[in-house]
Coordinates of N, CA, C and O in Angstrom, one line a residue:
M1059 N 12.8 -5.3 22.2 CA 12.9 -4.0 21.7 C 13.0 -3.0 22.9 O 12.4 -3.2 23.9
H1060 N 13.7 -2.0 22.7 CA 13.9 -1.0 23.7 C 13.8 0.4 23.1 O 14.3 0.6 22.0
L1061 N 13.2 1.3 23.8 CA 13.0 2.7 23.3 C 14.3 3.5 23.1 O 14.3 4.5 22.5
S1062 N 15.4 3.0 23.7 CA 16.7 3.7 23.5 C 17.1 3.6 22.0 O 18.0 4.4 21.6
D1063 N 16.5 2.7 21.3 CA 16.7 2.7 19.8 C 15.6 3.4 19.1 O 14.5 2.9 19.1
P1064 N 15.8 4.6 18.6 CA 14.8 5.4 18.0 C 14.1 4.6 16.8 O 13.0 5.0 16.4
N1065 N 14.7 3.6 16.2 CA 14.1 2.9 15.1 C 12.9 2.1 15.6 O 12.0 1.7 14.8
H1066 N 12.8 1.9 16.9 CA 11.6 1.1 17.4 C 10.4 2.0 17.8 O 9.4 1.4 18.1
Y1067 N 10.6 3.3 17.8 CA 9.6 4.2 18.3 C 8.2 3.9 17.6 O 7.2 3.7 18.2
D1068 N 8.2 3.9 16.3 CA 7.0 3.7 15.5 C 6.4 2.3 15.7 O 5.2 2.1 15.5
K1069 N 7.2 1.4 16.0 CA 6.7 0.0 16.2 C 6.0 -0.1 17.5 O 5.1 -0.9 17.7
I1070 N 6.4 0.7 18.5 CA 5.9 0.6 19.8 C 4.7 1.5 20.0 O 3.6 1.2 20.6
Y1071 N 4.8 2.8 19.6 CA 3.8 3.8 19.9 C 3.0 4.2 18.6 O 3.3 5.2 17.9
H1072 N 2.0 3.4 18.3 CA 1.1 3.7 17.2 C -0.3 3.1 17.6 O -0.4 2.2 18.4
V1073 N -1.3 3.7 16.9 CA -2.6 3.1 17.1 C -2.6 1.7 16.6 O -2.2 1.4 15.5
G1074 N -3.1 0.8 17.5 CA -3.2 -0.6 17.1 C -1.9 -1.4 17.5 O -1.8 -2.6 17.1
T1075 N -1.0 -0.8 18.2 CA 0.2 -1.5 18.6 C -0.1 -2.8 19.4 O -1.1 -2.8 20.1
R1076 N 0.8 -3.7 19.3 CA 0.6 -5.0 20.1 C 1.2 -4.9 21.4 O 1.1 -5.8 22.2
Y1077 N 1.9 -3.8 21.7 CA 2.6 -3.6 23.0 C 1.7 -2.9 23.9 O 1.1 -1.9 23.7
S1078 N 1.5 -3.5 25.1 CA 0.7 -2.9 26.2 C 1.4 -1.6 26.8 O 2.6 -1.5 26.7
K1079 N 0.5 -0.8 27.4 CA 1.0 0.4 28.1 C 1.7 -0.1 29.4 O 1.4 -1.1 29.9
D1080 N 2.6 0.7 29.8 CA 3.3 0.4 31.1 C 2.3 0.7 32.2 O 1.8 1.9 32.4
A1081 N 2.0 -0.3 33.0 CA 1.0 -0.1 34.1 C 1.4 0.9 35.1 O 0.6 1.7 35.6
N1082 N 2.7 1.0 35.5 CA 3.1 2.0 36.5 C 3.0 3.4 35.9 O 2.6 4.4 36.6
Y1083 N 3.3 3.6 34.6 CA 3.2 4.9 34.0 C 1.8 5.4 34.0 O 1.5 6.5 34.5
Y1084 N 0.9 4.6 33.4 CA -0.5 5.1 33.4 C -1.2 5.0 34.7 O -2.2 5.7 34.9
G1085 N -0.8 4.1 35.6 CA -1.4 3.9 36.9 C -1.1 5.1 37.8 O -1.8 5.3 38.8
A1086 N -0.2 6.0 37.4 CA 0.1 7.2 38.2 C -1.1 8.1 38.3 O -1.2 8.9 39.2
F1087 N -2.0 8.0 37.3 CA -3.2 8.9 37.3 C -4.2 8.5 38.4 O -5.1 9.2 38.7
G1088 N -4.0 7.3 38.9 CA -4.8 6.9 40.1 C -6.2 6.3 39.8 O -7.0 6.1 40.7
N1089 N -6.6 6.1 38.6 CA -7.9 5.5 38.3 C -7.7 4.3 37.4 O -7.7 4.4 36.2
E1090 N -7.5 3.1 38.0 CA -7.2 1.9 37.3 C -8.4 1.4 36.4 O -8.3 0.5 35.6
N1091 N -9.6 2.0 36.7 CA -10.8 1.6 36.0 C -11.1 2.4 34.7 O -12.1 2.1 34.0
S1092 N -10.4 3.4 34.5 CA -10.7 4.3 33.3 C -10.1 3.6 32.0 O -9.2 2.9 32.0
S1093 N -10.7 4.0 30.9 CA -10.3 3.5 29.6 C -8.9 4.1 29.3 O -8.0 3.3 28.8
F1094 N -8.6 5.3 29.6 CA -7.4 6.0 29.3 C -6.2 5.3 30.0 O -5.1 5.1 29.4
T1095 N -6.4 4.8 31.2 CA -5.2 4.3 32.0 C -5.2 2.8 32.0 O -4.4 2.2 32.7
T1096 N -5.9 2.1 31.1 CA -5.9 0.7 31.0 C -4.6 0.2 30.3 O -4.4 0.5 29.1
P1097 N -3.7 -0.5 31.0 CA -2.5 -0.9 30.4 C -2.6 -2.0 29.3 O -2.0 -2.0 28.3
A1098 N -3.5 -3.0 29.6 CA -3.6 -4.1 28.7 C -4.5 -3.8 27.4 O -5.6 -3.2 27.5
N1099 N -3.9 -4.0 26.3 CA -4.6 -3.6 25.0 C -6.0 -4.2 24.9 O -6.9 -3.5 24.5
E1100 N -6.2 -5.5 25.2 CA -7.5 -6.1 25.0 C -8.5 -5.5 25.9 O -9.6 -5.2 25.5
L1101 N -8.2 -5.3 27.2 CA -9.1 -4.7 28.1 C -9.4 -3.2 27.7 O -10.5 -2.7 27.8
H1102 N -8.4 -2.5 27.2 CA -8.5 -1.2 26.7 C -9.5 -1.1 25.6 O -10.4 -0.3 25.5
R1103 N -9.4 -2.1 24.7 CA -10.3 -2.1 23.5 C -11.8 -2.3 24.0 O -12.7 -1.6 23.5
I1104 N -12.0 -3.2 25.0 CA -13.3 -3.4 25.5 C -13.9 -2.2 26.2 O -15.0 -1.8 26.0
R1105 N -13.1 -1.5 27.0 CA -13.5 -0.3 27.7 C -13.8 0.8 26.7 O -14.7 1.6 26.9
R1106 N -12.9 0.9 25.7 CA -13.1 2.0 24.7 C -14.4 1.9 23.9 O -15.0 2.8 23.5
T1107 N -14.8 0.6 23.7 CA -16.0 0.4 23.0 C -17.2 1.1 23.5 O -18.0 1.7 22.8
G1108 N -17.3 1.2 24.9 CA -18.4 2.0 25.5 C -18.4 3.5 25.2 O -19.4 4.1 25.4
L1109 N -17.2 4.0 24.8 CA -17.1 5.4 24.5 C -17.2 5.7 23.0 O -17.3 6.9 22.7
N1110 N -17.1 4.7 22.2 CA -17.1 5.0 20.7 C -18.2 5.8 20.2 O -18.0 6.7 19.3
S1111 N -19.4 5.7 20.7 CA -20.5 6.5 20.2 C -20.4 7.9 20.4 O -20.9 8.8 19.6
F1112 N -19.6 8.3 21.5 CA -19.4 9.8 21.7 C -18.5 10.4 20.6 O -18.6 11.6 20.4
F1113 N -17.8 9.6 19.9 CA -16.9 10.1 18.9 C -17.3 9.7 17.5 O -16.5 9.7 16.5
S1114 N -18.6 9.3 17.4 CA -19.1 9.0 16.0 C -19.2 10.3 15.2 O -19.1 11.4 15.7
R1115 N -19.2 10.1 13.9 CA -19.2 11.3 13.0 C -20.4 12.2 13.4 O -20.3 13.4 13.4
K1116 N -21.6 11.6 13.6 CA -22.8 12.3 13.9 C -22.6 13.2 15.2 O -22.9 14.4 15.2
N1117 N -22.0 12.6 16.3 CA -21.8 13.3 17.5 C -20.8 14.4 17.4 O -20.9 15.5 18.0
V1118 N -19.7 14.1 16.6 CA -18.7 15.1 16.4 C -19.3 16.3 15.6 O -19.0 17.5 15.9
I1119 N -20.1 16.1 14.6 CA -20.7 17.1 13.9 C -21.6 18.0 14.8 O -21.7 19.2 14.7
E1120 N -22.4 17.3 15.7 CA -23.2 18.0 16.6 C -22.4 18.8 17.6 O -23.0 19.7 18.2
L1121 N -21.2 18.5 17.8 CA -20.3 19.2 18.7 C -20.0 20.6 18.1 O -19.6 21.5 18.9
E1122 N -20.3 20.8 16.8 CA -19.9 22.1 16.2 C -20.6 23.3 16.9 O -19.9 24.4 17.1
D1123 N -21.8 23.2 17.4 CA -22.5 24.3 18.0 C -21.7 24.7 19.3 O -21.6 25.9 19.6
I1124 N -21.2 23.7 20.1 CA -20.5 23.9 21.3 C -19.2 24.7 20.9 O -18.8 25.6 21.6
V1125 N -18.5 24.2 19.9 CA -17.2 24.8 19.5 C -17.5 26.2 19.1 O -16.7 27.1 19.5
Q1126 N -18.5 26.4 18.3 CA -18.8 27.8 17.8 C -19.1 28.7 18.9 O -18.7 29.9 19.0
D1127 N -19.9 28.2 19.9 CA -20.2 29.0 21.1 C -19.0 29.5 21.9 O -18.8 30.6 22.2
K1128 N -18.1 28.5 22.1 CA -16.8 28.8 22.8 C -15.9 29.7 22.0 O -15.3 30.6 22.6
A1129 N -15.8 29.5 20.7 CA -15.0 30.4 19.9 C -15.6 31.8 19.9 O -14.8 32.7 19.9
Q1130 N -16.9 31.9 19.9 CA -17.5 33.3 19.9 C -17.2 33.9 21.3 O -16.9 35.1 21.3
K1131 N -17.2 33.2 22.4 CA -16.8 33.8 23.7 C -15.4 34.2 23.7 O -15.1 35.3 24.2
L1132 N -14.5 33.5 23.0 CA -13.1 33.9 22.9 C -13.0 35.2 22.1 O -12.3 36.1 22.5
C1133 N -13.7 35.2 21.0 CA -13.7 36.4 20.1 C -14.2 37.6 20.8 O -13.6 38.7 20.7
D1134 N -15.3 37.4 21.6 CA -15.8 38.5 22.4 C -14.8 39.0 23.4 O -14.7 40.2 23.7
A1135 N -14.1 38.1 24.1 CA -13.1 38.5 25.1 C -11.9 39.2 24.4 O -11.4 40.2 25.0
I1136 N -11.5 38.8 23.3 CA -10.4 39.5 22.5 C -10.9 40.9 22.2 O -10.2 41.9 22.4
E1137 N -12.1 41.0 21.6 CA -12.6 42.3 21.2 C -12.7 43.2 22.5 O -12.4 44.4 22.4
N1138 N -13.2 42.7 23.6 CA -13.3 43.5 24.8 C -11.9 44.0 25.3 O -11.8 45.2 25.6
A1139 N -10.9 43.1 25.2 CA -9.6 43.5 25.6 C -9.0 44.6 24.7 O -8.4 45.6 25.1
I1140 N -9.2 44.4 23.4 CA -8.8 45.4 22.4 C -9.5 46.8 22.7 O -8.8 47.8 22.7
T1141 N -10.8 46.7 22.9 CA -11.5 48.0 23.1 C -11.0 48.7 24.3 O -10.9 49.9 24.3
K1142 N -10.7 48.0 25.4 CA -10.2 48.6 26.6 C -8.7 48.9 26.6 O -8.2 49.4 27.5
G1143 N -8.1 48.4 25.5 CA -6.6 48.6 25.4 C -5.8 47.8 26.5 O -4.8 48.3 26.9
Q1144 N -6.4 46.7 26.9 CA -5.8 45.9 27.9 C -5.1 44.6 27.3 O -5.5 44.1 26.3
P1145 N -4.0 44.2 27.9 CA -3.4 43.0 27.5 C -4.3 41.8 27.8 O -5.2 41.8 28.6
M1146 N -4.0 40.7 27.0 CA -4.9 39.5 27.2 C -4.0 38.2 27.2 O -3.0 38.1 26.4
D1147 N -4.2 37.3 28.1 CA -3.5 36.1 28.3 C -4.1 35.1 27.3 O -5.0 34.3 27.6
L1148 N -3.5 35.1 26.0 CA -4.0 34.2 25.0 C -3.7 32.7 25.3 O -4.4 31.8 24.9
H1149 N -2.6 32.5 26.0 CA -2.2 31.1 26.3 C -3.3 30.4 27.1 O -3.8 29.4 26.7
H1150 N -3.7 31.0 28.2 CA -4.8 30.5 29.0 C -6.2 30.6 28.3 O -7.0 29.7 28.5
A1151 N -6.4 31.6 27.6 CA -7.7 31.8 26.9 C -7.9 30.6 25.9 O -9.0 30.1 25.8
L1152 N -6.9 30.3 25.1 CA -7.0 29.2 24.1 C -7.1 27.9 24.8 O -7.9 27.0 24.3
R1153 N -6.4 27.7 25.9 CA -6.6 26.4 26.7 C -8.0 26.4 27.3 O -8.6 25.3 27.3
A1154 N -8.5 27.5 27.7 CA -9.9 27.6 28.2 C -10.9 27.1 27.2 O -11.9 26.5 27.6
V1155 N -10.7 27.5 26.0 CA -11.6 27.1 24.9 C -11.7 25.6 24.9 O -12.8 25.0 24.9
S1156 N -10.5 24.9 24.9 CA -10.5 23.5 24.8 C -11.2 22.8 26.0 O -12.0 21.9 25.9
I1157 N -10.9 23.3 27.2 CA -11.5 22.7 28.4 C -13.0 23.0 28.4 O -13.7 22.1 28.8
D1158 N -13.4 24.1 28.1 CA -14.9 24.4 28.0 C -15.6 23.5 27.0 O -16.7 23.1 27.3
V1159 N -15.0 23.3 25.9 CA -15.6 22.4 24.9 C -15.7 21.0 25.4 O -16.7 20.3 25.4
I1160 N -14.6 20.5 25.9 CA -14.5 19.1 26.4 C -15.4 18.9 27.5 O -16.2 17.9 27.5
T1161 N -15.5 19.8 28.5 CA -16.3 19.6 29.7 C -17.8 19.7 29.3 O -18.6 18.9 29.9
E1162 N -18.1 20.6 28.4 CA -19.6 20.6 28.0 C -20.0 19.4 27.3 O -21.0 18.8 27.5
F1163 N -19.1 18.9 26.4 CA -19.4 17.7 25.7 C -19.4 16.5 26.6 O -20.3 15.6 26.5
A1164 N -18.4 16.4 27.5 CA -18.3 15.2 28.3 C -19.3 15.2 29.5 O -19.8 14.1 29.9
F1165 N -19.5 16.4 30.1 CA -20.4 16.4 31.3 C -21.7 17.1 31.1 O -22.5 17.2 32.0
G1166 N -21.9 17.6 29.9 CA -23.2 18.3 29.7 C -23.2 19.7 30.2 O -24.2 20.5 30.1
E1167 N -22.1 20.1 30.8 CA -22.0 21.5 31.4 C -20.5 21.9 31.4 O -19.7 21.1 31.8
S1168 N -20.3 23.1 30.9 CA -18.9 23.6 30.8 C -18.4 24.0 32.1 O -19.1 24.4 33.0
Y1169 N -17.0 23.9 32.3 CA -16.4 24.5 33.5 C -16.5 26.0 33.4 O -16.2 26.7 34.5
G1170 N -16.7 26.6 32.3 CA -16.9 28.1 32.2 C -15.6 28.9 32.4 O -15.7 30.0 32.9
L1171 N -14.5 28.3 32.0 CA -13.2 29.0 32.2 C -13.2 30.3 31.3 O -12.5 31.2 31.7
L1172 N -13.8 30.3 30.2 CA -13.8 31.4 29.3 C -14.5 32.6 29.9 O -14.3 33.8 29.5
E1173 N -15.4 32.3 30.9 CA -16.2 33.4 31.5 C -15.5 33.9 32.8 O -16.0 34.8 33.4
T1174 N -14.3 33.4 33.1 CA -13.6 34.0 34.3 C -12.6 35.0 33.8 O -12.1 34.9 32.6
P1175 N -12.3 36.0 34.6 CA -11.4 37.1 34.1 C -10.0 36.6 33.7 O -9.3 37.1 32.9
D1176 N -9.5 35.5 34.4 CA -8.2 35.0 34.2 C -8.2 33.7 33.3 O -7.2 33.0 33.2
F1177 N -9.3 33.4 32.7 CA -9.5 32.2 31.8 C -9.1 30.9 32.5 O -8.5 30.0 31.9
G1178 N -9.4 30.8 33.8 CA -9.2 29.5 34.5 C -7.7 29.3 34.9 O -7.3 28.2 35.0
Y1179 N -7.0 30.4 35.2 CA -5.6 30.3 35.6 C -5.4 29.3 36.7 O -4.5 28.4 36.7
D1180 N -6.3 29.4 37.8 CA -6.1 28.5 38.9 C -6.3 27.0 38.5 O -5.6 26.1 39.0
F1181 N -7.2 26.7 37.6 CA -7.4 25.3 37.1 C -6.1 24.8 36.4 O -5.7 23.7 36.7
F1182 N -5.5 25.6 35.6 CA -4.3 25.2 34.9 C -3.1 25.1 35.8 O -2.3 24.2 35.6
M1183 N -3.1 26.0 36.8 CA -2.0 25.8 37.8 C -2.2 24.6 38.6 O -1.2 23.9 38.9
L1184 N -3.4 24.2 38.9 CA -3.7 22.9 39.6 C -3.1 21.8 38.8 O -2.4 20.9 39.3
V1185 N -3.4 21.7 37.5 CA -3.0 20.7 36.6 C -1.4 20.7 36.6 O -0.8 19.6 36.7
L1186 N -0.8 21.8 36.5 CA 0.6 21.9 36.5 C 1.2 21.4 37.8 O 2.2 20.7 37.7
R1187 N 0.7 21.8 38.9 CA 1.2 21.3 40.2 C 1.0 19.8 40.5 O 1.7 19.3 41.3
L1188 N 0.1 19.2 39.7 CA -0.1 17.8 39.9 C 1.0 17.0 39.2 O 1.2 15.8 39.6
G1189 N 1.7 17.6 38.3 CA 2.8 16.9 37.6 C 3.8 16.2 38.5 O 4.0 15.0 38.3
P1190 N 4.4 16.8 39.5 CA 5.3 16.1 40.4 C 4.7 14.9 41.1 O 5.4 13.9 41.2
A1191 N 3.4 15.0 41.5 CA 2.8 13.9 42.1 C 2.7 12.7 41.2 O 2.9 11.6 41.6
A1192 N 2.4 13.0 39.9 CA 2.3 11.9 38.9 C 3.6 11.2 38.8 O 3.7 10.0 38.7
W1193 N 4.7 12.0 38.8 CA 6.1 11.4 38.6 C 6.4 10.5 39.9 O 7.0 9.5 39.7
I1194 N 6.0 11.0 41.0 CA 6.3 10.3 42.2 C 5.5 8.9 42.2 O 6.1 7.9 42.5
F1195 N 4.3 9.0 41.8 CA 3.4 7.8 41.8 C 3.9 6.8 40.7 O 3.8 5.6 40.8
R1196 N 4.6 7.3 39.6 CA 5.1 6.4 38.6 C 6.3 5.7 39.1 O 6.5 4.5 38.8
Q1197 N 7.1 6.4 39.9 CA 8.3 5.8 40.5 C 8.1 4.9 41.7 O 8.8 3.9 41.9
M1198 N 7.0 5.2 42.4 CA 6.7 4.5 43.6 C 5.2 4.2 43.6 O 4.4 4.8 44.4
P1199 N 4.8 3.2 42.8 CA 3.3 3.0 42.6 C 2.6 2.5 43.9 O 1.5 2.8 44.1
W1200 N 3.4 1.9 44.8 CA 2.8 1.5 46.1 C 2.4 2.7 46.9 O 1.5 2.5 47.8
L1201 N 2.9 3.9 46.6 CA 2.5 5.0 47.4 C 1.0 5.4 47.2 O 0.4 5.9 48.1
K1202 N 0.5 5.1 46.1 CA -1.0 5.3 45.8 C -1.8 4.6 46.8 O -2.8 5.1 47.3
T1203 N -1.4 3.3 47.1 CA -2.1 2.5 48.0 C -2.1 3.1 49.4 O -3.1 3.2 50.1
V1204 N -0.9 3.6 49.8 CA -0.8 4.2 51.1 C -1.7 5.5 51.2 O -2.4 5.7 52.1
M1205 N -1.6 6.3 50.1 CA -2.4 7.5 50.1 C -3.9 7.3 50.2 O -4.7 8.1 50.7
R1206 N -4.4 6.1 49.7 CA -5.8 5.8 49.8 C -6.3 5.4 51.2 O -7.4 5.5 51.5
V1207 N -5.3 5.0 52.0 CA -5.7 4.6 53.4 C -5.4 5.6 54.4 O -5.9 5.5 55.5
V1208 N -4.6 6.6 54.0 CA -4.3 7.7 54.9 C -5.5 8.6 55.1 O -6.2 8.8 54.1
P1209 N -5.8 9.0 56.3 CA -7.0 9.9 56.5 C -6.9 11.2 55.6 O -5.8 11.7 55.3
E1210 N -8.0 11.6 55.1 CA -8.1 12.7 54.1 C -7.4 13.9 54.7 O -6.7 14.7 54.0
S1211 N -7.6 14.2 56.0 CA -7.0 15.4 56.6 C -5.5 15.4 56.5 O -4.8 16.4 56.2
M1212 N -4.9 14.2 56.5 CA -3.4 14.1 56.4 C -3.0 14.3 54.9 O -2.0 14.9 54.7
V1213 N -3.8 13.7 54.0 CA -3.5 13.9 52.6 C -3.5 15.4 52.3 O -2.7 15.9 51.6
R1214 N -4.5 16.1 52.8 CA -4.7 17.5 52.5 C -3.5 18.3 53.1 O -3.0 19.2 52.5
A1215 N -3.0 17.8 54.2 CA -1.8 18.5 54.9 C -0.6 18.3 54.0 O 0.3 19.1 54.0
L1216 N -0.5 17.1 53.4 CA 0.7 16.7 52.6 C 0.8 17.3 51.2 O 1.8 17.6 50.7
S1217 N -0.4 17.5 50.6 CA -0.4 18.0 49.2 C -1.6 18.9 48.9 O -2.7 18.4 48.8
A1218 N -1.3 20.1 48.7 CA -2.4 21.1 48.3 C -3.0 20.7 46.9 O -4.2 20.7 46.7
P1219 N -2.1 20.3 45.9 CA -2.7 19.9 44.6 C -3.6 18.7 44.7 O -4.7 18.7 44.1
I1220 N -3.3 17.7 45.5 CA -4.2 16.6 45.6 C -5.4 17.0 46.4 O -6.5 16.5 46.1
S1221 N -5.3 17.9 47.3 CA -6.5 18.4 48.0 C -7.4 19.1 47.0 O -8.7 18.9 47.1
N1222 N -6.9 19.8 46.1 CA -7.7 20.5 45.0 C -8.4 19.4 44.2 O -9.5 19.6 43.8
V1223 N -7.7 18.3 43.9 CA -8.3 17.3 43.1 C -9.5 16.6 43.8 O -10.5 16.4 43.3
I1224 N -9.3 16.4 45.1 CA -10.4 15.8 46.0 C -11.6 16.8 45.9 O -12.7 16.3 45.7
D1225 N -11.3 18.0 46.0 CA -12.4 19.0 46.0 C -13.1 19.0 44.6 O -14.3 19.1 44.5
M1226 N -12.3 19.0 43.6 CA -12.9 19.0 42.2 C -13.7 17.7 41.9 O -14.7 17.8 41.3
Q1227 N -13.3 16.6 42.5 CA -14.0 15.3 42.2 C -15.4 15.4 42.9 O -16.3 14.7 42.5
R1228 N -15.5 16.1 44.0 CA -16.7 16.2 44.8 C -17.7 17.2 44.2 O -18.9 17.2 44.6
V1229 N -17.3 18.1 43.4 CA -18.1 19.2 42.9 C -18.3 19.0 41.4 O -17.4 18.8 40.7
S1230 N -19.6 19.2 41.0 CA -19.8 19.1 39.6 C -19.5 20.4 38.9 O -19.3 21.4 39.6
P1231 N -19.3 20.5 37.6 CA -19.0 21.7 36.9 C -20.0 22.9 37.3 O -21.1 22.6 37.6
P1232 N -19.5 24.1 37.3 CA -20.4 25.2 37.7 C -21.6 25.3 36.7 O -21.6 24.9 35.7

């Protein structure tokens, strides 16, 4: 089967598919030990099992308080902008809601993007600037190995976005 035939799309890309993920595609993210980037279906199933309790019905229902809190922060920000007659970046504000909910649920502490004046613009620009690096690593997977042995100072000189990721990995959420 080949994806150039659209009739095969649903056979290949669905929950429970028997086709493994492409190791180079998912490996571009640089963490071969994560559940998300595991190419082999059987290993992915085993790794995912450890996360299942986080998505149980009980835990998702308990997540409602976090969602309500973040939604209220968004509503307050909208009301504040209206009161002041100022424009508001709803694109980043809505994305900030998602990130703040996810990080509080996953890490026990929110990134607090809703509490910044620009709703985490720098964070989202970091994610956007990482895109080209991911494509390069997909095409040249061997380059990840090289990047891991190159001194950090050189990596920082070569890529500002990867430098930002290094910094973010070292710092816990605010």
